[in-house]
CSV table of C-alpha atoms in Angstrom, one decimal:
chain,number,residue,atom,x,y,z
A,1,MET,CA,0.0,0.0,0.0
A,2,ARG,CA,1.4,3.4,-1.0
A,3,ILE,CA,0.4,6.5,1.0
A,4,ILE,CA,1.0,9.9,-0.6
A,5,LYS,CA,0.6,13.1,1.6
A,6,PHE,CA,-0.8,16.2,0.1
A,7,THR,CA,-1.3,19.6,1.8
A,8,HIS,CA,-3.1,19.7,5.1
A,9,ALA,CA,-5.3,16.6,5.7
A,10,CYS,CA,-5.4,15.1,2.2
A,11,ILE,CA,-4.0,11.6,1.8
A,12,ARG,CA,-3.9,9.5,-1.4
A,13,ILE,CA,-3.8,5.7,-1.0
A,14,GLU,CA,-2.8,3.5,-3.9
A,15,HIS,CA,-3.3,-0.2,-3.5
A,16,GLY,CA,-3.8,-3.0,-6.0
A,17,GLY,CA,-4.4,-0.6,-8.8
A,18,ALA,CA,-7.1,1.3,-6.9
A,19,VAL,CA,-6.8,4.9,-5.8
A,20,LEU,CA,-8.6,6.2,-2.7
A,21,VAL,CA,-8.4,9.8,-1.6
A,22,ILE,CA,-9.2,11.0,1.9
A,23,ASP,CA,-10.2,14.6,2.7
A,24,PRO,CA,-9.2,16.5,-0.5
A,25,GLY,CA,-10.1,20.0,0.8
A,26,THR,CA,-9.8,23.5,-0.6
A,27,TRP,CA,-6.2,23.7,0.7
A,28,SER,CA,-5.0,20.5,-1.0
A,29,GLU,CA,-3.6,20.1,-4.5
A,30,PRO,CA,-6.1,19.1,-7.3
A,31,ARG,CA,-3.6,16.5,-8.5
A,32,ALA,CA,-4.3,14.5,-5.4
A,33,LEU,CA,-7.5,13.4,-7.2
A,34,ALA,CA,-6.0,12.4,-10.6
A,35,GLY,CA,-7.3,8.9,-11.4
A,36,ALA,CA,-9.1,8.6,-8.1
A,37,ASP,CA,-11.7,5.8,-7.9
A,38,ALA,CA,-13.4,7.0,-4.7
A,39,VAL,CA,-13.1,9.7,-2.1
A,40,LEU,CA,-13.7,9.5,1.7
A,41,VAL,CA,-14.7,12.7,3.5
A,42,THR,CA,-14.3,12.8,7.3
A,43,HIS,CA,-16.5,15.9,7.8
A,44,GLU,CA,-18.0,19.0,6.3
A,45,HIS,CA,-15.3,21.7,6.9
A,46,THR,CA,-13.9,23.1,3.7
A,47,ASP,CA,-10.3,22.3,4.6
A,48,HIS,CA,-11.4,18.7,4.2
A,49,ILE,CA,-13.8,18.8,1.3
A,50,ASP,CA,-14.0,20.8,-1.9
A,51,VAL,CA,-17.5,20.2,-3.1
A,52,LEU,CA,-17.2,21.8,-6.5
A,53,ARG,CA,-14.0,19.9,-7.3
A,54,LEU,CA,-15.6,16.6,-6.2
A,55,ALA,CA,-18.8,17.3,-8.2
A,56,GLY,CA,-16.7,17.7,-11.3
A,57,LEU,CA,-14.7,14.5,-10.6
A,58,GLY,CA,-17.8,12.3,-10.8
A,59,VAL,CA,-16.5,9.4,-8.6
A,60,PRO,CA,-18.2,7.9,-5.5
A,61,VAL,CA,-17.9,10.1,-2.4
A,62,PHE,CA,-18.4,8.7,1.1
A,63,ALA,CA,-19.3,11.1,4.0
A,64,PRO,CA,-20.8,10.9,7.5
A,65,GLU,CA,-24.6,10.4,7.4
A,66,ARG,CA,-25.2,13.7,9.3
A,67,ALA,CA,-22.6,15.8,7.5
A,68,VAL,CA,-24.2,19.1,6.2
A,69,LEU,CA,-22.6,19.6,2.7
A,70,PRO,CA,-23.2,22.8,0.8
A,71,ASP,CA,-25.8,22.5,-2.0
A,72,LEU,CA,-23.4,24.0,-4.6
A,73,ALA,CA,-23.4,21.0,-7.0
A,74,PRO,CA,-24.7,17.5,-7.1
A,75,LEU,CA,-22.4,15.0,-5.5
A,76,PRO,CA,-22.7,11.2,-5.7
A,77,VAL,CA,-22.6,10.9,-1.9
A,78,THR,CA,-23.0,7.6,0.0
A,79,ARG,CA,-23.8,8.4,3.7
A,80,VAL,CA,-22.0,6.2,6.3
A,81,ARG,CA,-22.2,5.9,10.0
A,82,ALA,CA,-19.9,5.0,12.8
A,83,GLY,CA,-19.3,1.2,13.0
A,84,GLN,CA,-20.2,0.7,9.4
A,85,ARG,CA,-17.9,-1.4,7.2
A,86,PHE,CA,-18.1,-0.7,3.5
A,87,THR,CA,-16.1,-0.9,0.2
A,88,ALA,CA,-14.6,2.2,-1.5
A,89,ALA,CA,-12.4,1.9,-4.6
A,90,GLY,CA,-12.4,-1.8,-4.0
A,91,LEU,CA,-10.8,-1.3,-0.5
A,92,THR,CA,-12.4,-2.3,2.8
A,93,VAL,CA,-13.1,0.7,5.0
A,94,THR,CA,-14.4,0.8,8.6
A,95,ALA,CA,-15.8,4.0,10.0
A,96,TYR,CA,-15.2,5.1,13.6
A,97,GLY,CA,-16.1,8.0,15.9
A,98,GLY,CA,-19.0,10.2,15.2
A,99,ARG,CA,-18.3,13.8,16.2
A,100,HIS,CA,-15.7,16.5,15.5
A,101,ALA,CA,-13.5,17.3,18.5
A,102,ALA,CA,-14.7,20.2,20.7
A,103,ILE,CA,-13.3,23.5,19.5
A,104,HIS,CA,-14.0,26.0,22.2
A,105,ASP,CA,-16.6,26.7,25.0
A,106,GLY,CA,-19.4,24.5,23.7
A,107,GLN,CA,-19.3,25.9,20.1
A,108,PRO,CA,-21.2,23.6,17.8
A,109,ASP,CA,-19.3,20.7,16.4
A,110,CYS,CA,-20.3,18.5,13.4
A,111,ALA,CA,-20.4,14.9,12.3
A,112,ASN,CA,-16.9,13.4,11.9
A,113,LEU,CA,-15.8,9.9,11.0
A,114,GLY,CA,-12.4,8.4,11.2
A,115,TYR,CA,-11.7,5.8,8.5
A,116,LEU,CA,-9.6,2.6,8.8
A,117,VAL,CA,-8.6,1.5,5.3
A,118,GLU,CA,-7.8,-2.2,4.7
A,119,GLU,CA,-7.2,-2.5,8.5
A,120,SER,CA,-3.9,-0.8,7.8
A,121,VAL,CA,-4.3,3.0,7.6
A,122,TYR,CA,-6.3,5.1,10.0
A,123,HIS,CA,-7.3,8.8,9.2
A,124,PRO,CA,-9.3,10.2,12.2
A,125,GLY,CA,-10.3,13.5,10.5
A,126,ASP,CA,-10.8,16.2,13.2
A,127,SER,CA,-11.0,13.9,16.1
A,128,LEU,CA,-8.9,11.8,18.4
A,129,HIS,CA,-11.1,8.8,18.4
A,130,CYS,CA,-9.2,5.5,19.0
A,131,PRO,CA,-10.4,2.6,16.9
A,132,GLU,CA,-11.2,-0.6,18.7
A,133,GLN,CA,-8.6,-2.6,16.9
A,134,PRO,CA,-4.8,-2.4,16.2
A,135,VAL,CA,-3.7,0.1,13.6
A,136,PRO,CA,-0.5,-0.4,11.7
A,137,THR,CA,-0.3,3.2,10.3
A,138,LEU,CA,-1.8,6.3,12.0
A,139,LEU,CA,-2.3,9.7,10.4
A,140,VAL,CA,-2.2,12.0,13.4
A,141,PRO,CA,-3.5,15.6,13.4
A,142,ALA,CA,-0.5,17.8,14.1
A,143,GLN,CA,-2.1,21.3,14.7
A,144,ALA,CA,-5.6,22.7,14.9
A,145,SER,CA,-7.7,25.3,16.7
A,146,TRP,CA,-9.3,22.4,18.5
A,147,LEU,CA,-6.1,20.6,19.4
A,148,LYS,CA,-3.3,20.8,22.0
A,149,LEU,CA,0.0,19.1,21.0
A,150,THR,CA,0.0,17.0,24.2
A,151,GLU,CA,-3.5,15.6,23.2
A,152,ALA,CA,-2.1,14.6,19.8
A,153,ILE,CA,0.9,12.9,21.3
A,154,ASP,CA,-1.3,11.1,23.9
A,155,PHE,CA,-3.6,10.0,21.1
A,156,ALA,CA,-0.7,8.7,18.9
A,157,ARG,CA,0.7,6.8,21.9
A,158,ALA,CA,-2.7,5.3,22.8
A,159,VAL,CA,-3.2,4.0,19.2
A,160,GLY,CA,0.3,2.5,19.3
A,161,ALA,CA,0.7,2.3,15.5
A,162,GLU,CA,4.0,1.1,14.0
A,163,ARG,CA,4.1,4.0,11.6
A,164,VAL,CA,2.8,7.5,12.4
A,165,PHE,CA,2.6,10.4,9.9
A,166,PRO,CA,1.3,13.9,10.6
A,167,ILE,CA,-1.7,15.5,8.9
A,168,HIS,CA,-3.6,18.7,9.5
A,169,ASP,CA,-0.5,20.8,9.4
A,170,ALA,CA,-1.1,23.5,6.8
A,171,GLN,CA,-1.3,26.4,9.3
A,172,LEU,CA,2.2,25.7,10.8
A,173,ASN,CA,5.1,27.8,9.6
A,174,GLU,CA,8.6,26.4,9.4
A,175,ARG,CA,9.5,27.1,13.0
A,176,GLY,CA,6.2,25.7,14.3
A,177,LEU,CA,6.5,22.6,12.1
A,178,ALA,CA,10.1,22.0,13.4
A,179,SER,CA,8.8,22.2,17.0
A,180,VAL,CA,5.9,19.8,16.4
A,181,ASN,CA,8.1,17.3,14.5
A,182,GLY,CA,10.6,17.5,17.4
A,183,TRP,CA,8.1,16.7,20.0
A,184,PHE,CA,6.4,13.9,18.0
A,185,GLY,CA,9.8,12.5,17.1
A,186,GLU,CA,11.0,12.4,20.7
A,187,THR,CA,7.8,10.9,22.2
A,188,VAL,CA,6.1,8.8,19.5
A,189,PRO,CA,7.8,5.6,18.3
A,190,GLY,CA,7.5,5.2,14.5
A,191,TYR,CA,6.9,8.9,13.8
A,192,ARG,CA,8.0,10.4,10.5
A,193,TYR,CA,7.2,13.7,8.8
A,194,LEU,CA,5.9,13.6,5.3
A,195,ALA,CA,6.0,16.8,3.3
A,196,PRO,CA,3.3,17.4,0.6
A,197,GLY,CA,4.1,15.1,-2.3
A,198,ASP,CA,6.1,12.6,-0.1
A,199,ALA,CA,5.1,8.9,-0.2
A,200,ALA,CA,5.5,6.1,2.3
């Protein structure tokens, strides 16, 4: 399985000739979707979904059943719920979680699902929900308005994956990224930074 990191939270998974893209938002590169067979969307925030781009793509899109997507263009959306196991781009996916992490002082959150692909790669979206099974590769949120670094480190350690790659990092400048990578590298076994365009 090949994982390619794109800007922010977008990940492209290539496996057995299939291409599955997770969270291609307005901040990620359009080339992440080249040849995509299906798309998983963790939640409705625009840094994780670009509705117009996906409408033009014309491939199956899977999103949380309670996600509120803008009515800008028709999308071939299949709604999924926590605990559901389904197939996307020929790959087995299990959905976990249910809600976006709390942002601040009771502000409304939204539906959010983490996706475990082929029981190998886990993308939690904007949450720190631990799946109920072992995870070989974890994509850990590195920075967000809803996140403290210590929470992200604790989450990564609790999941205990062999390989850990950061996502949700587009708002970090070089100095901030160096600090975050330093902390993760010192405290989380198997951690490695992937720059946009890097593959693992």
